[in-house]
Amino acid sequence: MPAAKPIPTSIDGSAGTLADVLVAIGALDPARAEQVKLAEIQSGSTQEEIIRKSAMVTEDKLVQAKAQLYNVPYVDLSTIPVAPAALSILPAQVAERFKVFPVGIDRKDKSLILAMSDPLDLSTIEFIEQKTGYHVKPRAALLSQITDFIQNRYASTLTQEVSAALKEVEPEKDRLAALGVTSGGFIREEKVAQIVSQILDFAIKSRASDVHIEPQEKVTRVRYRIDGILQEKLSIPRELQDSLISRIKILSGMKIDEKRIPQDGRFNFKGSEEEVDLRISSLPTTWGEKIVMRLLKKSGGVPDLPELGLRGRGLRSLQDAILRPHGIILICGPTGSGKTTTLYSVLSKLNTPKVNIVTLEDPVEYKIPGVNQVQINPPVGLTFASGLRAFLRQDPNIILVGEIRDRETADLAVQASLTGHLVFSTLHTNDASGALPRLLDMAAEPYLLASSITCIVAQRVVRQIHGACKEAYAPDAKVLAGIKTELGSLWQPQGDVKFYKGKGDTDCGNSGYYGRIGIFEVIPASERIGKLILERASATQIEKMAREEGMITLKQDGYLKVTEGITTVEEVLRVAQE
């Protein structure tokens, strides 16, 4: 990204005009800026009025430029968490009347950070300071965002619950402070229970896969992983932290008095829209216990392979492999790349009363009716290796081993496949070609691997463009050339090329993305690949051979989905760039 041009300054050392600032931040062409200045002299209108009337720049660029010109910080409300403590200080009616939104609060220095459409409105600042008793620190923000936040965030049940709990704890805290007693605050149990319910209900509505409750020095932040990206949505005062974490630990069957070691637990939650199974993990940190809650949906079913994003030659290769009665099928990728979902999709396709399917997982994430699922328990001796050994005496047709981590598990998986079983497992490798050298590193015999491996899949997940706010744009020439080189004969564009991105709206949280889809590379174990295994070939040699045989790489699959308007170039590079 090129460095911003210096802003021209006037004789007295102050920043130049609004048009100058827009040029400096790259939002306006210098020639058009000169036209604006000339129009200002001729018409008597302000530069802002002229720029707005001709729609030369977007509203957010204009607000950013004004903030820079008047030396007022700019905030993008879509990227910052809501602070219920600040909302409890400023009534919704006042925020609505003056078009302002409270962003944050500091009770120690009695200051209120306020997002304003006009941060130079001194009469509004003075009124709010008198109304709240807090010193206002103005921030420039988009009027549309301020209006949206006033309507939605003040109405949020979660914000109301936290604000009510705060009002309840404050008098008790002040009374104890007068007596010289320290306390985290006393809050009625039902009030905390309501806050936990609202946090989880919001997670379900926003399609979050995980909720992080993280104690910081001054506040406790709540982050939601939505479409694979963490977003901070709420900032809770420290006074509520202990009560909140204790409530979650009680629900998940953890010891509430044990705060020195990590703990795990589970519980079910029935929200207003659906029921979810929650897997809870606690971790002692510097400022207190951090809680991570993984949401596992009970409804909706497992998507089939085309819905996951598999198609064409890769889909046919995997479908052919799973129809064989024996062999090993490996799914590769880092943590969070959707390997488990793909395995469950395959198992759901194979799950009939005619076959015995047994799985060994760490942990069991989704329960599949008709499948015998076992969770490993190393402290009592139930590991992947010992469980797999026991499985062979259970007359299985299909075996799923959560992960091949060591030589013993690799050997047993190979033996199981050679004795007539279909074995599925995962490996933490970056691509499909790296799986075979990894197994050879675990001392698996090449001649056994060559005859047992039937298919290797590598995958990542990318965010999909939100269809409701999708817009076309002409890609940069350099980016386009790179994609054409990568895809080669796979893509032959005609005429002007248009790619797509999400503009961002309230439904997608202004991210421009909604939902996720997989990108895949699939290597079927051909005769030539088998020879390379016997020769202990490197990952590079295996990939070269697979590409000669028609394999589409992760990056190529991602770029094909870019050309079809499913995802963006940035997403593909985020997950598949080597």
Coordinates of C-alpha atoms in Angstrom, one line a residue:
M1 CA 0.0 0.0 0.0
P2 CA 1.6 3.3 -1.0
A3 CA 2.3 5.9 1.7
A4 CA -0.3 8.7 2.0
K5 CA 0.8 12.0 0.4
P6 CA 1.6 14.8 2.9
I7 CA -1.3 17.2 3.5
P8 CA -0.6 20.7 2.2
T9 CA -0.5 23.3 4.9
S10 CA -1.5 26.9 4.9
I11 CA 0.8 29.9 6.0
D12 CA -0.2 29.6 9.6
G13 CA 0.8 25.9 9.7
S14 CA -2.7 24.5 9.8
A15 CA -3.9 21.7 7.4
G16 CA -5.1 22.6 4.0
T17 CA -8.6 22.5 2.7
L18 CA -11.0 19.5 2.7
A19 CA -10.2 18.8 -1.0
D20 CA -6.4 18.8 -0.1
V21 CA -7.0 16.2 2.6
L22 CA -9.1 14.0 0.3
V23 CA -6.2 14.1 -2.2
A24 CA -3.7 13.2 0.5
I25 CA -5.7 10.1 1.6
G26 CA -6.1 9.0 -2.0
A27 CA -9.9 9.6 -2.3
L28 CA -9.8 12.4 -4.8
D29 CA -7.9 13.1 -8.0
P30 CA -5.8 16.3 -7.7
A31 CA -7.4 17.7 -10.9
R32 CA -10.9 17.3 -9.5
A33 CA -9.7 18.9 -6.2
E34 CA -8.7 22.0 -8.2
Q35 CA -12.2 22.0 -9.8
V36 CA -13.7 21.9 -6.3
K37 CA -11.6 24.9 -5.1
L38 CA -12.6 26.9 -8.3
A39 CA -16.3 26.0 -7.8
E40 CA -16.1 27.2 -4.2
I41 CA -14.8 30.7 -5.3
Q42 CA -17.4 30.9 -8.1
S43 CA -20.5 29.6 -6.4
G44 CA -19.9 30.6 -2.8
S45 CA -20.8 27.1 -1.6
T46 CA -18.5 25.2 0.8
Q47 CA -16.2 22.5 -0.5
E48 CA -18.2 19.9 1.4
E49 CA -21.4 21.0 -0.2
I50 CA -19.8 20.8 -3.7
I51 CA -18.3 17.4 -3.1
R52 CA -21.6 16.0 -1.7
K53 CA -23.7 17.4 -4.5
S54 CA -21.4 15.9 -7.2
A55 CA -20.9 12.6 -5.2
M56 CA -17.2 12.7 -5.9
V57 CA -16.3 10.5 -2.9
T58 CA -18.0 8.0 -0.6
E59 CA -19.5 9.2 2.6
D60 CA -17.0 7.4 4.8
K61 CA -14.1 8.9 3.0
L62 CA -15.6 12.4 3.4
V63 CA -16.1 11.9 7.1
Q64 CA -12.5 10.5 7.5
A65 CA -11.2 13.6 5.7
K66 CA -13.2 16.0 7.8
A67 CA -11.9 14.2 11.0
Q68 CA -8.3 14.6 9.8
L69 CA -8.8 18.2 8.8
Y70 CA -10.3 19.2 12.2
N71 CA -7.9 16.9 14.1
V72 CA -10.7 14.7 15.5
P73 CA -10.2 10.9 15.7
Y74 CA -12.4 8.9 13.3
V75 CA -14.1 5.6 14.4
D76 CA -15.7 2.9 12.4
L77 CA -18.6 1.7 14.6
S78 CA -18.8 -1.6 12.8
T79 CA -15.4 -2.6 14.1
I80 CA -15.7 -1.7 17.8
P81 CA -17.5 -3.4 20.6
V82 CA -20.6 -2.0 22.4
A83 CA -19.9 -0.9 26.0
P84 CA -23.1 -1.4 28.0
A85 CA -21.7 0.8 30.8
A86 CA -21.5 3.7 28.4
L87 CA -25.0 3.1 27.1
S88 CA -26.3 3.1 30.7
I89 CA -24.9 6.6 31.2
L90 CA -26.5 8.2 28.1
P91 CA -30.2 7.7 27.6
A92 CA -31.4 6.5 24.2
Q93 CA -33.7 9.6 23.8
V94 CA -30.7 11.9 24.1
A95 CA -28.6 9.8 21.7
E96 CA -31.5 9.9 19.2
R97 CA -32.1 13.6 19.5
F98 CA -28.4 14.7 19.0
K99 CA -27.4 11.8 16.7
V100 CA -24.6 10.6 18.9
F101 CA -23.6 7.1 20.1
P102 CA -21.5 6.4 23.3
V103 CA -18.5 4.3 22.4
G104 CA -16.7 3.9 25.7
I105 CA -16.4 5.1 29.2
D106 CA -13.7 5.6 31.8
R107 CA -15.1 5.9 35.3
K108 CA -11.7 6.9 36.8
D109 CA -11.2 10.1 34.8
K110 CA -15.0 10.5 34.3
S111 CA -14.8 10.6 30.5
L112 CA -17.2 9.5 27.8
I113 CA -16.1 8.7 24.3
L114 CA -18.8 9.8 22.0
A115 CA -19.3 9.1 18.2
M116 CA -20.8 12.1 16.6
S117 CA -21.8 13.0 13.0
D118 CA -20.6 16.6 13.8
P119 CA -17.8 16.4 16.4
L120 CA -17.4 20.2 16.3
D121 CA -21.0 20.8 17.7
L122 CA -20.0 22.4 21.0
S123 CA -23.5 23.0 22.2
T124 CA -24.3 19.2 21.9
I125 CA -21.1 18.4 23.8
E126 CA -21.9 20.9 26.5
F127 CA -25.4 19.6 26.9
I128 CA -24.3 15.9 27.2
E129 CA -21.6 16.8 29.7
Q130 CA -24.2 18.5 31.9
K131 CA -26.6 15.6 31.5
T132 CA -24.1 12.9 32.3
G133 CA -21.5 14.6 34.5
Y134 CA -18.8 13.1 32.3
H135 CA -16.2 14.9 30.1
V136 CA -17.0 14.2 26.5
K137 CA -14.2 13.0 24.1
P138 CA -15.7 13.4 20.6
R139 CA -15.1 11.0 17.7
A140 CA -16.1 11.5 14.1
A141 CA -18.4 8.7 12.7
L142 CA -20.8 8.1 9.8
L143 CA -24.3 9.3 10.5
S144 CA -25.8 6.1 9.0
Q145 CA -23.8 4.0 11.4
I146 CA -24.7 6.2 14.4
T147 CA -28.5 5.9 13.5
D148 CA -28.2 2.1 13.0
F149 CA -26.4 1.6 16.3
I150 CA -28.9 3.8 18.2
Q151 CA -31.8 1.7 16.8
N152 CA -30.2 -1.7 17.2
R153 CA -27.8 -1.6 20.1
Y154 CA -30.0 0.4 22.6
A155 CA -32.7 -2.1 21.8
S156 CA -30.4 -5.1 22.4
T157 CA -31.7 -7.3 25.2
L158 CA -28.1 -8.2 26.0
T159 CA -27.1 -4.6 26.5
Q160 CA -30.2 -4.0 28.7
E161 CA -29.4 -7.0 30.9
V162 CA -25.8 -5.9 31.4
S163 CA -26.9 -2.4 32.2
A164 CA -29.5 -3.6 34.7
A165 CA -26.9 -5.8 36.4
L166 CA -24.5 -2.9 36.6
K167 CA -27.1 -0.7 38.3
E168 CA -27.7 -3.5 40.7
V169 CA -24.0 -4.0 41.6
E170 CA -23.0 -0.3 41.8
P171 CA -24.8 0.7 45.1
E172 CA -23.5 -2.5 46.8
K173 CA -20.0 -1.8 45.6
D174 CA -20.1 1.8 46.9
R175 CA -21.4 0.6 50.3
L176 CA -18.7 -2.0 50.7
A177 CA -16.0 0.5 49.6
A178 CA -17.2 2.9 52.4
L179 CA -16.7 0.0 54.9
G180 CA -13.2 -0.7 53.4
V181 CA -14.2 -4.1 52.0
T182 CA -13.3 -5.2 48.5
S183 CA -15.7 -7.2 46.4
G184 CA -16.3 -8.2 42.8
G185 CA -20.0 -7.1 43.4
F186 CA -23.1 -9.0 44.4
I187 CA -25.5 -9.6 41.6
R188 CA -28.7 -11.7 41.8
E189 CA -28.2 -15.1 40.2
E190 CA -31.1 -14.8 37.8
K191 CA -29.6 -11.6 36.4
V192 CA -26.3 -13.3 35.6
A193 CA -28.2 -16.2 34.1
Q194 CA -30.1 -13.8 31.8
I195 CA -26.8 -12.2 30.6
V196 CA -25.3 -15.7 29.8
S197 CA -28.5 -16.6 27.9
Q198 CA -28.4 -13.4 25.9
I199 CA -24.7 -13.8 25.1
L200 CA -25.4 -17.3 23.7
D201 CA -28.7 -16.3 22.0
F202 CA -26.8 -13.5 20.2
A203 CA -24.1 -16.1 19.2
I204 CA -26.8 -18.3 17.6
K205 CA -28.4 -15.4 15.7
S206 CA -25.1 -14.1 14.4
R207 CA -24.0 -17.7 13.2
A208 CA -21.0 -17.7 15.5
S209 CA -19.0 -20.9 15.9
D210 CA -17.2 -19.8 19.1
V211 CA -17.7 -17.3 21.9
H212 CA -14.6 -16.0 23.8
I213 CA -15.0 -14.3 27.2
E214 CA -11.7 -12.7 27.9
P215 CA -10.8 -10.8 31.1
Q216 CA -8.6 -7.7 30.4
E217 CA -7.1 -5.2 32.9
K218 CA -10.1 -2.9 32.9
V219 CA -12.9 -4.7 31.1
T220 CA -14.0 -8.2 30.1
R221 CA -14.4 -8.4 26.3
V222 CA -16.7 -10.8 24.5
R223 CA -15.7 -11.9 21.0
Y224 CA -17.6 -14.0 18.5
R225 CA -16.0 -16.1 15.8
I226 CA -18.3 -15.4 12.8
D227 CA -17.4 -17.0 9.5
G228 CA -14.0 -17.9 10.9
I229 CA -13.0 -14.4 11.9
L230 CA -13.1 -13.1 15.5
Q231 CA -15.3 -10.0 16.1
E232 CA -15.4 -8.1 19.3
K233 CA -19.1 -7.3 20.0
L234 CA -19.4 -6.5 23.7
S235 CA -17.3 -5.0 26.5
I236 CA -18.4 -6.0 30.0
P237 CA -17.2 -4.2 33.2
R238 CA -14.9 -6.2 35.4
E239 CA -17.5 -6.2 38.2
L240 CA -19.6 -8.8 36.3
Q241 CA -16.7 -11.1 35.3
D242 CA -16.5 -13.5 38.3
S243 CA -20.3 -13.9 38.4
L244 CA -20.4 -14.5 34.7
I245 CA -17.6 -17.1 34.6
S246 CA -19.0 -18.9 37.7
R247 CA -22.4 -19.2 36.1
I248 CA -20.9 -20.8 32.9
K249 CA -18.7 -23.2 35.0
I250 CA -21.7 -24.3 37.0
L251 CA -23.7 -25.0 33.8
S252 CA -20.9 -27.0 32.3
G253 CA -20.1 -29.1 35.4
M254 CA -16.7 -27.5 36.2
K255 CA -15.3 -26.8 39.7
I256 CA -16.0 -23.1 40.4
D257 CA -13.5 -22.9 43.2
E258 CA -10.6 -24.3 41.0
K259 CA -9.1 -21.4 39.1
R260 CA -5.5 -22.5 38.8
I261 CA -5.8 -25.2 36.1
P262 CA -7.6 -25.5 32.7
Q263 CA -11.0 -27.3 32.8
D264 CA -13.4 -28.7 30.2
G265 CA -17.2 -29.1 30.2
R266 CA -20.3 -29.3 28.2
F267 CA -24.0 -28.3 28.4
N268 CA -27.0 -27.8 26.1
F269 CA -28.6 -24.4 25.5
K270 CA -32.0 -23.8 23.9
G271 CA -32.1 -20.3 22.4
S272 CA -35.0 -18.5 20.8
E273 CA -34.2 -19.9 17.4
E274 CA -32.6 -23.4 17.9
E275 CA -30.9 -25.7 20.4
V276 CA -27.1 -26.0 20.5
D277 CA -24.6 -28.3 22.3
L278 CA -21.8 -26.2 23.9
R279 CA -18.3 -27.4 24.5
I280 CA -16.6 -25.2 27.2
S281 CA -13.0 -24.7 27.9
S282 CA -11.6 -22.5 30.8
L283 CA -8.0 -21.2 31.0
P284 CA -6.3 -19.3 33.8
T285 CA -4.8 -16.0 32.4
T286 CA -3.1 -13.0 34.0
W287 CA -6.4 -11.1 34.6
G288 CA -8.6 -14.1 35.4
E289 CA -10.1 -17.1 33.8
K290 CA -10.8 -17.0 30.0
I291 CA -13.8 -19.0 28.8
V292 CA -14.2 -20.3 25.2
M293 CA -17.5 -21.8 24.2
R294 CA -17.7 -23.9 21.0
L295 CA -21.3 -24.0 19.6
L296 CA -22.3 -27.3 17.9
K297 CA -25.7 -27.1 16.2
K298 CA -28.1 -30.0 16.8
S299 CA -30.3 -29.1 13.9
G300 CA -29.7 -28.5 10.2
G301 CA -28.1 -31.8 9.4
V302 CA -24.7 -32.4 7.8
P303 CA -24.1 -30.7 4.3
D304 CA -23.4 -33.0 1.4
L305 CA -20.1 -32.8 -0.5
P306 CA -21.2 -30.4 -3.3
E307 CA -22.6 -28.0 -0.7
L308 CA -19.2 -28.0 1.0
G309 CA -17.7 -26.7 -2.2
L310 CA -16.3 -29.9 -3.7
R311 CA -17.0 -30.3 -7.5
G312 CA -15.7 -31.5 -10.8
R313 CA -12.8 -33.9 -11.0
G314 CA -12.0 -33.6 -7.2
L315 CA -15.6 -34.6 -6.2
R316 CA -15.6 -37.6 -8.6
S317 CA -12.2 -38.8 -7.3
L318 CA -13.4 -38.7 -3.7
Q319 CA -16.8 -40.3 -4.5
D320 CA -15.0 -43.1 -6.3
A321 CA -12.7 -43.7 -3.3
I322 CA -15.5 -43.8 -0.7
L323 CA -17.4 -46.4 -2.8
R324 CA -14.4 -48.8 -2.5
P325 CA -14.8 -51.4 0.3
H326 CA -11.2 -50.8 1.7
G327 CA -8.4 -48.3 1.7
I328 CA -7.3 -45.2 3.5
I329 CA -8.8 -41.7 2.7
L330 CA -7.0 -38.8 4.3
I331 CA -8.3 -35.3 4.9
C332 CA -5.5 -32.7 5.4
G333 CA -5.4 -29.1 6.6
P334 CA -4.7 -27.0 9.6
T335 CA -7.0 -26.6 12.7
G336 CA -10.2 -24.9 11.7
S337 CA -10.1 -25.8 8.0
G338 CA -13.3 -27.9 8.1
K339 CA -11.8 -31.4 8.1
T340 CA -14.3 -32.8 10.6
T341 CA -17.3 -31.4 8.7
T342 CA -16.0 -33.1 5.5
L343 CA -15.6 -36.4 7.3
Y344 CA -19.1 -36.2 8.8
S345 CA -20.5 -35.4 5.4
V346 CA -18.8 -38.6 3.9
L347 CA -20.0 -40.7 6.9
S348 CA -23.6 -39.5 6.5
K349 CA -23.4 -40.6 2.8
L350 CA -22.1 -44.0 3.8
N351 CA -24.3 -44.5 6.9
T352 CA -26.8 -47.3 6.2
P353 CA -28.1 -50.3 8.3
K354 CA -26.0 -52.5 6.1
V355 CA -22.6 -51.3 7.4
N356 CA -21.0 -51.0 10.8
I357 CA -19.3 -47.6 11.2
V358 CA -17.1 -46.9 14.3
T359 CA -15.4 -43.6 15.0
L360 CA -12.6 -42.6 17.4
E361 CA -12.6 -38.8 18.0
D362 CA -11.1 -36.1 20.1
P363 CA -13.7 -34.9 21.0
V364 CA -17.0 -36.1 19.5
E365 CA -18.4 -32.9 18.0
Y366 CA -21.6 -34.0 16.3
K367 CA -23.6 -37.1 17.2
I368 CA -24.7 -39.0 14.1
P369 CA -27.6 -41.5 14.5
G370 CA -26.6 -45.1 13.6
V371 CA -22.8 -44.4 14.0
N372 CA -20.8 -45.8 17.0
Q373 CA -18.8 -42.8 18.2
V374 CA -16.1 -43.1 20.8
Q375 CA -14.2 -40.2 22.5
I376 CA -10.6 -40.8 23.3
N377 CA -9.6 -40.7 27.0
P378 CA -5.7 -40.9 27.4
P379 CA -5.7 -40.7 31.2
V380 CA -7.4 -44.1 31.3
G381 CA -5.5 -45.5 28.4
L382 CA -8.0 -45.0 25.6
T383 CA -5.8 -43.4 22.9
F384 CA -6.2 -43.4 19.1
A385 CA -3.9 -46.5 18.9
S386 CA -5.5 -48.5 21.7
G387 CA -9.0 -47.6 20.5
L388 CA -8.2 -48.6 16.9
R389 CA -6.8 -51.9 18.1
A390 CA -10.1 -52.6 19.9
F391 CA -12.1 -51.5 16.9
L392 CA -10.7 -54.3 14.8
R393 CA -12.4 -56.8 17.1
Q394 CA -15.8 -55.0 16.7
D395 CA -16.4 -56.3 13.1
P396 CA -16.4 -52.8 11.5
N397 CA -16.8 -52.0 7.8
I398 CA -15.8 -48.4 8.1
I399 CA -13.4 -46.8 10.7
L400 CA -12.9 -43.2 11.3
V401 CA -9.7 -42.3 13.3
G402 CA -9.8 -38.6 14.3
E403 CA -6.1 -38.0 13.6
I404 CA -3.0 -40.0 12.8
R405 CA -0.5 -38.6 15.3
D406 CA 2.2 -41.3 15.7
R407 CA 3.7 -44.4 14.1
E408 CA 1.6 -46.9 16.0
T409 CA -1.7 -45.3 14.8
A410 CA -0.4 -45.0 11.3
D411 CA 0.6 -48.7 11.3
L412 CA -2.7 -49.8 12.6
A413 CA -4.6 -47.7 10.1
V414 CA -2.6 -49.3 7.3
Q415 CA -3.2 -52.8 8.6
A416 CA -6.9 -52.1 9.0
S417 CA -7.2 -51.0 5.4
L418 CA -5.2 -54.0 4.1
T419 CA -7.5 -56.4 6.0
G420 CA -10.6 -55.1 4.2
H421 CA -11.7 -52.0 6.1
L422 CA -12.4 -48.5 4.8
V423 CA -10.4 -46.1 7.0
F424 CA -10.8 -42.3 7.2
S425 CA -8.5 -40.0 9.1
T426 CA -7.0 -36.5 9.2
L427 CA -3.4 -35.2 9.1
H428 CA -2.2 -31.7 9.9
T429 CA -0.4 -31.0 6.6
N430 CA -0.6 -27.8 4.5
D431 CA -1.5 -29.6 1.3
A432 CA -2.4 -33.0 -0.1
S433 CA 1.0 -33.9 -1.5
G434 CA 2.6 -33.4 2.0
A435 CA 0.6 -36.2 3.5
L436 CA 2.6 -39.0 2.1
P437 CA 6.0 -37.8 3.2
R438 CA 4.5 -37.2 6.6
L439 CA 3.4 -40.8 6.9
L440 CA 6.8 -42.0 5.7
D441 CA 8.4 -39.8 8.4
M442 CA 6.2 -41.8 10.9
A443 CA 8.1 -44.9 9.6
A444 CA 5.1 -46.3 7.7
E445 CA 6.4 -48.8 5.1
P446 CA 6.3 -47.4 1.5
Y447 CA 5.1 -50.7 -0.1
L448 CA 2.2 -50.8 2.4
L449 CA 1.3 -47.2 1.9
A450 CA 1.3 -47.5 -1.9
S451 CA -1.3 -50.3 -1.7
S452 CA -3.5 -48.8 1.0
I453 CA -3.9 -45.1 0.3
T454 CA -6.8 -44.5 -2.1
C455 CA -7.4 -40.7 -1.9
I456 CA -5.9 -37.6 -0.2
V457 CA -7.9 -34.4 0.2
A458 CA -6.5 -31.0 1.4
Q459 CA -8.9 -28.2 2.2
R460 CA -9.4 -24.7 3.6
V461 CA -12.5 -22.6 4.2
V462 CA -13.1 -19.2 2.8
R463 CA -15.8 -16.7 3.5
Q464 CA -18.6 -16.3 0.9
I465 CA -19.6 -12.9 -0.5
H466 CA -22.9 -11.8 0.9
G467 CA -25.4 -12.0 -1.9
A468 CA -27.6 -9.2 -0.7
C469 CA -24.8 -6.5 -0.8
K470 CA -22.8 -8.0 -3.7
E471 CA -21.3 -5.5 -6.1
A472 CA -19.0 -5.9 -9.2
Y473 CA -15.7 -4.2 -9.7
A474 CA -12.8 -4.2 -12.2
P475 CA -9.8 -6.0 -10.8
D476 CA -6.3 -4.5 -10.7
A477 CA -4.3 -5.5 -13.8
K478 CA -1.5 -7.0 -11.8
V479 CA -3.9 -9.1 -9.7
L480 CA -5.7 -10.3 -12.9
A481 CA -2.5 -11.2 -14.5
G482 CA -1.5 -13.3 -11.5
I483 CA -4.8 -15.2 -11.5
K484 CA -4.6 -15.9 -15.2
T485 CA -1.0 -17.3 -14.8
E486 CA -2.1 -19.5 -11.8
L487 CA -5.2 -20.8 -13.6
G488 CA -3.7 -21.2 -17.1
S489 CA -6.0 -23.2 -19.3
L490 CA -8.6 -23.6 -16.5
W491 CA -10.0 -20.1 -17.2
Q492 CA -10.4 -18.4 -20.5
P493 CA -12.1 -15.0 -19.8
Q494 CA -13.9 -13.2 -22.6
G495 CA -14.1 -9.4 -22.8
D496 CA -13.8 -7.2 -19.7
V497 CA -13.4 -9.2 -16.5
K498 CA -15.6 -8.3 -13.4
F499 CA -14.9 -9.7 -9.9
Y500 CA -17.2 -9.2 -7.0
K501 CA -17.1 -8.1 -3.3
G502 CA -19.6 -7.4 -0.6
K503 CA -20.4 -3.8 0.1
G504 CA -21.4 -4.6 3.7
D505 CA -24.7 -4.2 5.4
T506 CA -26.4 -4.9 8.8
D507 CA -27.2 -8.5 7.9
C508 CA -23.5 -9.4 7.4
G509 CA -22.2 -7.1 10.1
N510 CA -20.7 -4.7 7.5
S511 CA -18.1 -7.4 6.6
G512 CA -19.4 -8.1 3.1
Y513 CA -19.3 -11.8 3.8
Y514 CA -22.0 -14.3 4.8
G515 CA -21.3 -18.0 5.3
R516 CA -18.3 -20.1 4.3
I517 CA -17.4 -22.6 1.6
G518 CA -14.5 -24.9 1.1
I519 CA -11.7 -24.9 -1.4
F520 CA -10.1 -28.3 -2.1
E521 CA -7.4 -30.2 -3.8
V522 CA -7.8 -34.0 -4.3
I523 CA -5.1 -36.5 -5.2
P524 CA -6.5 -39.9 -6.2
A525 CA -3.8 -42.6 -5.6
S526 CA -3.0 -43.5 -9.2
E527 CA -0.4 -46.1 -10.3
R528 CA 2.2 -43.3 -11.0
I529 CA 1.6 -41.8 -7.6
G530 CA 2.1 -45.3 -6.1
K531 CA 5.5 -45.5 -7.8
L532 CA 6.5 -42.2 -6.3
I533 CA 5.5 -43.5 -2.8
L534 CA 7.8 -46.5 -3.3
E535 CA 10.6 -44.2 -4.3
R536 CA 10.0 -42.0 -1.2
A537 CA 9.5 -39.0 -3.4
S538 CA 9.3 -35.5 -2.0
A539 CA 6.0 -33.5 -1.6
T540 CA 7.1 -31.3 -4.6
Q541 CA 7.5 -34.4 -6.9
I542 CA 4.2 -35.8 -5.8
E543 CA 2.4 -32.5 -6.4
K544 CA 4.0 -32.1 -9.8
M545 CA 2.8 -35.6 -10.8
A546 CA -0.7 -34.9 -9.4
R547 CA -1.0 -31.7 -11.4
E548 CA 0.1 -33.5 -14.6
E549 CA -2.7 -36.0 -13.9
G550 CA -5.2 -33.1 -13.7
M551 CA -5.3 -32.1 -10.0
I552 CA -6.6 -28.6 -9.3
T553 CA -4.7 -27.0 -6.4
L554 CA -6.1 -25.2 -3.4
K555 CA -5.2 -21.8 -4.9
Q556 CA -6.6 -22.7 -8.3
D557 CA -9.9 -23.9 -6.8
G558 CA -10.1 -20.7 -4.8
Y559 CA -9.4 -18.5 -7.8
L560 CA -12.1 -20.3 -9.8
K561 CA -14.6 -19.5 -7.0
V562 CA -13.4 -15.9 -7.3
T563 CA -14.1 -15.8 -11.0
E564 CA -17.6 -17.1 -10.3
G565 CA -18.3 -14.4 -7.7
I566 CA -18.5 -16.8 -4.8
T567 CA -15.6 -15.4 -2.8
T568 CA -12.9 -12.7 -3.0
V569 CA -9.2 -12.7 -4.0
E570 CA -8.3 -11.5 -0.4
E571 CA -10.0 -14.5 1.1
V572 CA -8.2 -17.0 -1.1
L573 CA -4.8 -15.4 -0.4
R574 CA -5.6 -15.3 3.4
V575 CA -6.0 -19.1 3.6
A576 CA -4.1 -20.5 0.6
Q577 CA -1.1 -18.3 0.2
E578 CA 2.1 -20.3 0.8

